[in-house]
Amino acid sequence: MENQFQVGTTTTISGMIHNVRVTKWGGFIILRKARGLVQTVVGEQSHFYDEQGAEIAMADLCREMAVTITGTVNEAKIKDPAALNNTIEIAVDKVEVLSRPSSTEVIDMNALKFGDEEALLRYKFDNRQVTLRNPRDMGILKVQSTIAKAFADYLTEQGFTQIFTPKIVSEGAEGGANVFTMDYFGKQVYLAQSPQFYKQIGVGVYERVFEIAAAYRAEKHATSRHLNEYISLDVEMGFIKGQEDVMKLEADLLRSIIARVNTACAHELNLLNATMPVLPENVPAWKLSEVHEILFNEHLCEADHRGEDDLAPEEERAICKYALEKYGSDFVFVTHFPSEHRAFYAMDDPKDPTLTLSFDLLMRGLEITSGGQRMHSEDDYRRKMIARGMNPDNFRFYLDTFRNGMPPHGGFAIGLERITACFLGLTNVKEASMFPRDINRVAP
Amino acid sequence: MENQFQVGTTTTISGMIHNVRVTKWGGFIILRKARGLVQTVVGEQSHFYDEQGAEIAMADLCREMAVTITGTVNEAKIKDPAALNNTIEIAVDKVEVLSRPSSTEVIDMNALKFGDEEALLRYKFDNRQVTLRNPRDMGILKVQSTIAKAFADYLTEQGFTQIFTPKIVSEGAEGGANVFTMDYFGKQVYLAQSPQFYKQIGVGVYERVFEIAAAYRAEKHATSRHLNEYISLDVEMGFIKGQEDVMKLEADLLRSIIARVNTACAHELNLLNATMPVLPENVPAWKLSEVHEILFNEHLCEADHRGEDDLAPEEERAICKYALEKYGSDFVFVTHFPSEHRAFYAMDDPKDPTLTLSFDLLMRGLEITSGGQRMHSEDDYRRKMIARGMNPDNFRFYLDTFRNGMPPHGGFAIGLERITACFLGLTNVKEASMFPRDINRVAP
């Protein structure tokens, strides 16, 4: 499309009319394309035609008409920062209407002014079929799309196989109450909370697998941090020496994704006023107990969190600040969380079985992914299930996988909407979902 | 990995023991890697070590141990057609066991001999967590994975944006009874039969969109052609001049996918004894009425199908045979299906409103995709909904999309499992699903 914008050439472009402004001498038609806005200038030379080819007036044009515009590319007189290419404008020769809205009261996102941010968000989500057309939301989901593609590209290059696993399942992987149930021909089944069991099975087949698919959590609240249906970017790799191999893969993968977003979405980052995080060659990695110690010794937290079995929110923020100042990293790995707080499939640390070989990755003060090494021996699974009051008989096919042999393996999962929101500095994760689902929202 | 197989070099590879064969002079260890089998030869120079590094005997090895093998790459004495690279074998210096199955009775897929194909399939699906490890099934799903990646790559190059749309929906897109319902915090909702509404909405935002995601059909039968959960490869594009633009895109896309599978999956195609179809520059395209005429005039069907409102199965086979013999094409487009047999969103042919601007694509005697131009005027939607006894009030957000303006657009959907099965000549589509779901099967 860049070639269409060479100064001095005649060009023909199609798009939606984002806005029309009439002036004494003619006016402007702001055309919306897939990646942003294009400014076109109407003058005496301009003609307008309806769907049947009959000549019409500029005043007959309206927002959200689909049109084809032919004109000459000139250097821009006014440089609109929201424009896709703000160095040019197009002097309109001809506008041909392809189709039109049936209402003259189309939603004008640019005119939306709410006193209250919550009311604006609610309005946007209630009318998302149309409000998605505003450049800001288009930019967010374009970045989301780019992250997903970069994820698949990098892992494919590294010899991973993309798998597609069922979301209608007979056993929940993550436990707890936040699972959706449904009737499946008279049987009670679940919507998968994660592809955990299946991606581990995939390692026994393809050594290294990834999946990009929906995951479901029946969260009973509607906060800015929760989605009931989200896209999980899942990775699982076999033949690892330890969780360090998994952490290295995740860092390399994220570095590749960040580089791609920086180059492919420069326009969107600019529009959203976002700066992508820095991920250095060596990402700081500390044990949970070490994080408590560092923050206490350096007086970086209000409270003394030593001995606690999880990270406090103020610790997440403080350790990220510390890592950025001291190591130039927007990311921090925290490892060795207590076994009782991690999923049953996490491998316990042979040096201290109360801890696990598992990690969280923090970015700019927030946890963005969890991962770690998994157990690979059937006996270990049975022992841990029984210790937790789980019935191994409910996990027949999963345990059968380990009975039939599995290599040492581990993996992680990244919530696509959450990482998109973190990269772009959005305060509400729902803004990074095309059609968010929460306890109150199942439409549009 | 190819570099690991250079004759005369020492190499170290990890994988699962697929089989062990002991001979008088030593034996063979067949190692299974992600892409297939590697033959290694045990001799006097070979040593074996357990997980703790203690030396063990070859007799202590068993199937489905995860091992690392170090040895010398030699030219193969026996050329196994199932091997990943059958020109080489590895003379084993050292085998290190990384992990082992907890049972000595691991499933040996190669030893499975059933008199009856159905019983074999049932056994394979019942134990899919392990039977997926046989090279044939690995090959099928590797081709599936490659098709999905090639689909995303080609469309991204063509300026399409990948979207992620909800599967928990408040309105069904395709109608009919085969929809799964579930309770969502006290409200009845559905699992999406297709992303039809959402991908059309996506066209109003990004002009061209695609999605790779699960679709759900509550089919009440368990046949070789049905899946209740499948992966739908969905495409929708705006600013089309007619359905021909959509057909051209689909042909170009499939040509790109076929080329990728041919180069990236040569090993798997060989293993599965499959030949990819031929898709010439010009794919034959006939109206439904023309297909009836051709087949009647050329005496290619038993019955006279002229005047019928759909293609008979014998016609699907006959027109594909005809297209291959006369035009060298494994594909045929059939267009202009009667309006009453197509989804309500199909655009009627202005020249004959009893017909639609929609198409099926046939390959080797089977319909593999449906597509066409969609209506873009709200009034047309309302008129057609009312004529079909549908209540427009149930489709508020969908209709609102058209009220707010939409460009002329169209698209198509490809069932990933179905096209994989067609490419590979599988008789049961479930073989192209990692964990198939039908009325009787919701596990593993």
CSV table of C-alpha atoms in Angstrom, one decimal, chain A residues 14-16 32-34 64 66-67 98-103 105-107 126 129-130 132-133 137-138 141-142 144-145 148-149 152-153 156 160-170 180-185 187 189 191 198 201-202 204-207 212 216 218-220 228-229 231 239 376 378 396-397 400-408 416 434-435 437-444, chain B residues 14-16 32-34 64 66-67 98-103 105-107 126 129-130 132-133 137-138 141-142 144-145 148-149 152-153 156 160-170 180-185 187 189 191 198 201-202 204-207 212 216 218-220 228-229 231 239 376 378 396-397 400-408 416 434-435 437-444:
chain,number,residue,atom,x,y,z
A,14,SER,CA,-10.9,2.1,-1.3
A,15,GLY,CA,-12.0,2.5,2.3
A,16,MET,CA,-14.7,3.8,4.6
A,32,ARG,CA,-10.3,4.9,7.0
A,33,LYS,CA,-8.2,2.0,5.8
A,34,ALA,CA,-7.3,-1.2,7.7
A,64,GLU,CA,-19.3,5.1,7.0
A,66,ALA,CA,-17.7,2.6,1.5
A,67,VAL,CA,-16.0,4.5,-1.3
A,98,LEU,CA,-19.8,1.5,-3.2
A,99,SER,CA,-22.3,1.1,-0.3
A,100,ARG,CA,-23.8,3.3,2.4
A,101,PRO,CA,-25.1,3.0,6.0
A,102,SER,CA,-28.9,2.7,6.3
A,103,SER,CA,-28.9,5.3,9.1
A,105,GLU,CA,-26.9,8.6,12.6
A,106,VAL,CA,-23.8,6.5,12.5
A,107,ILE,CA,-21.7,6.4,15.6
A,126,ASP,CA,-22.0,-2.3,24.3
A,129,GLN,CA,-19.6,-4.0,16.5
A,130,VAL,CA,-19.1,-0.4,15.5
A,132,LEU,CA,-14.1,-1.1,17.0
A,133,ARG,CA,-13.8,1.1,14.0
A,137,ASP,CA,-9.2,0.2,19.2
A,138,MET,CA,-8.1,-0.8,15.8
A,141,LEU,CA,-6.2,-5.3,18.2
A,142,LYS,CA,-3.7,-4.9,15.4
A,144,GLN,CA,-2.7,-8.2,19.5
A,145,SER,CA,-2.8,-9.9,16.1
A,148,ALA,CA,0.0,-13.9,18.0
A,149,LYS,CA,1.6,-14.2,14.5
A,152,ALA,CA,3.6,-18.7,15.9
A,153,ASP,CA,6.4,-17.7,13.6
A,156,THR,CA,7.7,-22.7,14.2
A,160,PHE,CA,7.7,-26.5,17.5
A,161,THR,CA,4.5,-28.1,16.1
A,162,GLN,CA,1.2,-26.2,16.4
A,163,ILE,CA,-1.5,-28.3,17.9
A,164,PHE,CA,-5.3,-28.0,18.2
A,165,THR,CA,-6.7,-29.5,21.3
A,166,PRO,CA,-10.3,-29.9,22.5
A,167,LYS,CA,-12.1,-27.2,24.5
A,168,ILE,CA,-14.9,-29.6,25.4
A,169,VAL,CA,-13.3,-31.8,28.0
A,170,SER,CA,-14.3,-34.4,30.5
A,180,PHE,CA,-18.0,-23.7,33.0
A,181,THR,CA,-20.1,-26.8,32.8
A,182,MET,CA,-22.4,-27.9,30.0
A,183,ASP,CA,-24.6,-30.7,28.9
A,184,TYR,CA,-23.1,-32.9,26.1
A,185,PHE,CA,-25.7,-35.4,24.9
A,187,LYS,CA,-23.2,-36.1,30.0
A,189,VAL,CA,-18.6,-31.8,30.5
A,191,LEU,CA,-15.0,-25.9,28.9
A,198,TYR,CA,-3.1,-32.0,26.0
A,201,ILE,CA,0.6,-35.2,25.8
A,202,GLY,CA,1.8,-33.3,22.7
A,204,GLY,CA,5.3,-37.2,24.0
A,205,VAL,CA,4.4,-36.9,20.3
A,206,TYR,CA,6.2,-33.9,18.8
A,207,GLU,CA,8.8,-33.0,21.5
A,212,ILE,CA,-3.2,-20.5,20.2
A,216,TYR,CA,-12.4,-20.5,29.9
A,218,ALA,CA,-16.0,-18.9,35.1
A,219,GLU,CA,-14.8,-15.8,37.1
A,220,LYS,CA,-17.8,-14.5,39.0
A,228,ASN,CA,-14.1,-15.3,31.2
A,229,GLU,CA,-12.9,-16.3,27.7
A,231,ILE,CA,-6.8,-16.5,24.2
A,239,PHE,CA,14.0,-32.9,26.7
A,376,HIS,CA,7.2,-36.8,34.2
A,378,GLU,CA,3.5,-41.5,36.9
A,396,ARG,CA,-7.0,-42.0,33.6
A,397,PHE,CA,-5.9,-40.8,30.2
A,400,ASP,CA,-1.6,-43.2,31.1
A,401,THR,CA,0.5,-40.7,29.2
A,402,PHE,CA,3.2,-40.9,31.9
A,403,ARG,CA,2.8,-44.6,32.3
A,404,ASN,CA,3.8,-44.9,28.7
A,405,GLY,CA,6.9,-42.7,29.1
A,406,MET,CA,7.5,-39.0,28.9
A,407,PRO,CA,10.7,-37.0,28.5
A,408,PRO,CA,11.6,-34.3,31.1
A,416,LEU,CA,-2.8,-12.8,24.8
A,434,MET,CA,-12.3,-7.9,20.4
A,435,PHE,CA,-15.5,-9.0,22.2
A,437,ARG,CA,-16.8,-11.7,28.1
A,438,ASP,CA,-17.5,-11.2,31.7
A,439,ILE,CA,-20.2,-12.1,34.2
A,440,ASN,CA,-22.4,-9.3,32.8
A,441,ARG,CA,-21.4,-9.4,29.2
A,442,VAL,CA,-22.1,-12.1,26.6
A,443,ALA,CA,-23.0,-9.8,23.7
A,444,PRO,CA,-22.2,-8.4,21.2
B,14,SER,CA,17.5,-37.0,22.0
B,15,GLY,CA,14.3,-38.8,21.5
B,16,MET,CA,12.0,-41.6,22.6
B,32,ARG,CA,11.5,-41.5,17.5
B,33,LYS,CA,12.0,-37.8,16.9
B,34,ALA,CA,9.3,-35.1,16.2
B,64,GLU,CA,9.2,-45.2,25.3
B,66,ALA,CA,13.4,-40.9,26.7
B,67,VAL,CA,17.1,-41.1,25.9
B,98,LEU,CA,16.6,-39.5,30.8
B,99,SER,CA,13.3,-40.9,32.0
B,100,ARG,CA,11.3,-44.1,31.6
B,101,PRO,CA,7.7,-45.4,31.5
B,102,SER,CA,6.3,-46.7,34.7
B,103,SER,CA,4.8,-49.8,32.9
B,105,GLU,CA,3.6,-52.9,28.9
B,106,VAL,CA,3.7,-49.7,26.8
B,107,ILE,CA,1.5,-49.6,23.8
B,126,ASP,CA,-9.7,-44.6,23.0
B,129,GLN,CA,-2.8,-39.9,24.4
B,130,VAL,CA,-0.4,-42.7,23.4
B,132,LEU,CA,-0.7,-40.4,18.5
B,133,ARG,CA,2.9,-41.5,18.9
B,137,ASP,CA,-0.8,-40.3,13.0
B,138,MET,CA,2.1,-38.0,13.7
B,141,LEU,CA,-1.3,-33.9,12.3
B,142,LYS,CA,2.0,-32.5,11.1
B,144,GLN,CA,-2.6,-30.4,9.6
B,145,SER,CA,-0.3,-28.0,11.5
B,148,ALA,CA,-2.9,-23.9,9.4
B,149,LYS,CA,0.5,-22.1,9.4
B,152,ALA,CA,-2.0,-17.7,8.3
B,153,ASP,CA,1.2,-16.8,6.4
B,156,THR,CA,-1.0,-12.1,6.5
B,160,PHE,CA,-5.4,-9.7,6.3
B,161,THR,CA,-5.6,-9.2,10.0
B,162,GLN,CA,-6.0,-12.2,12.3
B,163,ILE,CA,-8.9,-11.9,14.7
B,164,PHE,CA,-10.0,-13.8,17.8
B,165,THR,CA,-13.8,-13.8,18.2
B,166,PRO,CA,-15.9,-15.2,21.1
B,167,LYS,CA,-17.1,-18.8,21.1
B,168,ILE,CA,-19.5,-18.1,23.9
B,169,VAL,CA,-22.3,-16.3,22.1
B,170,SER,CA,-25.8,-15.0,22.7
B,180,PHE,CA,-24.7,-26.6,22.0
B,181,THR,CA,-26.3,-24.6,24.8
B,182,MET,CA,-24.9,-23.9,28.2
B,183,ASP,CA,-25.6,-21.9,31.3
B,184,TYR,CA,-23.6,-18.7,31.7
B,185,PHE,CA,-24.3,-17.2,35.1
B,187,LYS,CA,-28.3,-17.0,31.2
B,189,VAL,CA,-25.9,-19.1,25.8
B,191,LEU,CA,-21.2,-22.3,21.6
B,198,TYR,CA,-17.9,-11.5,13.9
B,201,ILE,CA,-18.0,-7.1,11.7
B,202,GLY,CA,-14.2,-7.5,11.3
B,204,GLY,CA,-15.9,-3.1,8.8
B,205,VAL,CA,-12.8,-2.6,10.9
B,206,TYR,CA,-9.9,-4.2,9.1
B,207,GLU,CA,-11.2,-4.7,5.5
B,212,ILE,CA,-8.3,-20.0,13.1
B,216,TYR,CA,-19.2,-26.3,17.4
B,218,ALA,CA,-24.1,-30.6,18.1
B,219,GLU,CA,-24.4,-33.4,15.5
B,220,LYS,CA,-26.3,-36.2,17.0
B,228,ASN,CA,-18.8,-31.9,16.9
B,229,GLU,CA,-15.8,-29.7,17.6
B,231,ILE,CA,-11.1,-26.1,13.6
B,239,PHE,CA,-14.3,-4.1,-1.1
B,376,HIS,CA,-24.3,-5.5,3.0
B,378,GLU,CA,-29.5,-3.6,6.5
B,396,ARG,CA,-29.6,-6.4,17.1
B,397,PHE,CA,-25.8,-6.0,17.1
B,400,ASP,CA,-26.4,-2.5,13.7
B,401,THR,CA,-23.2,-3.3,11.9
B,402,PHE,CA,-24.9,-2.9,8.5
B,403,ARG,CA,-26.9,0.2,9.7
B,404,ASN,CA,-23.5,1.8,10.4
B,405,GLY,CA,-22.3,1.0,6.9
B,406,MET,CA,-20.4,-2.0,5.4
B,407,PRO,CA,-18.4,-2.4,2.2
B,408,PRO,CA,-19.4,-5.1,-0.3
B,416,LEU,CA,-9.1,-27.8,8.8
B,434,MET,CA,-5.9,-34.7,17.6
B,435,PHE,CA,-8.7,-35.5,20.0
B,437,ARG,CA,-15.3,-35.2,19.6
B,438,ASP,CA,-18.5,-37.0,18.6
B,439,ILE,CA,-21.8,-38.0,20.2
B,440,ASN,CA,-20.1,-40.9,22.0
B,441,ARG,CA,-16.6,-39.4,22.6
B,442,VAL,CA,-15.6,-36.6,24.9
B,443,ALA,CA,-12.4,-38.2,26.2
B,444,PRO,CA,-9.4,-38.4,26.1
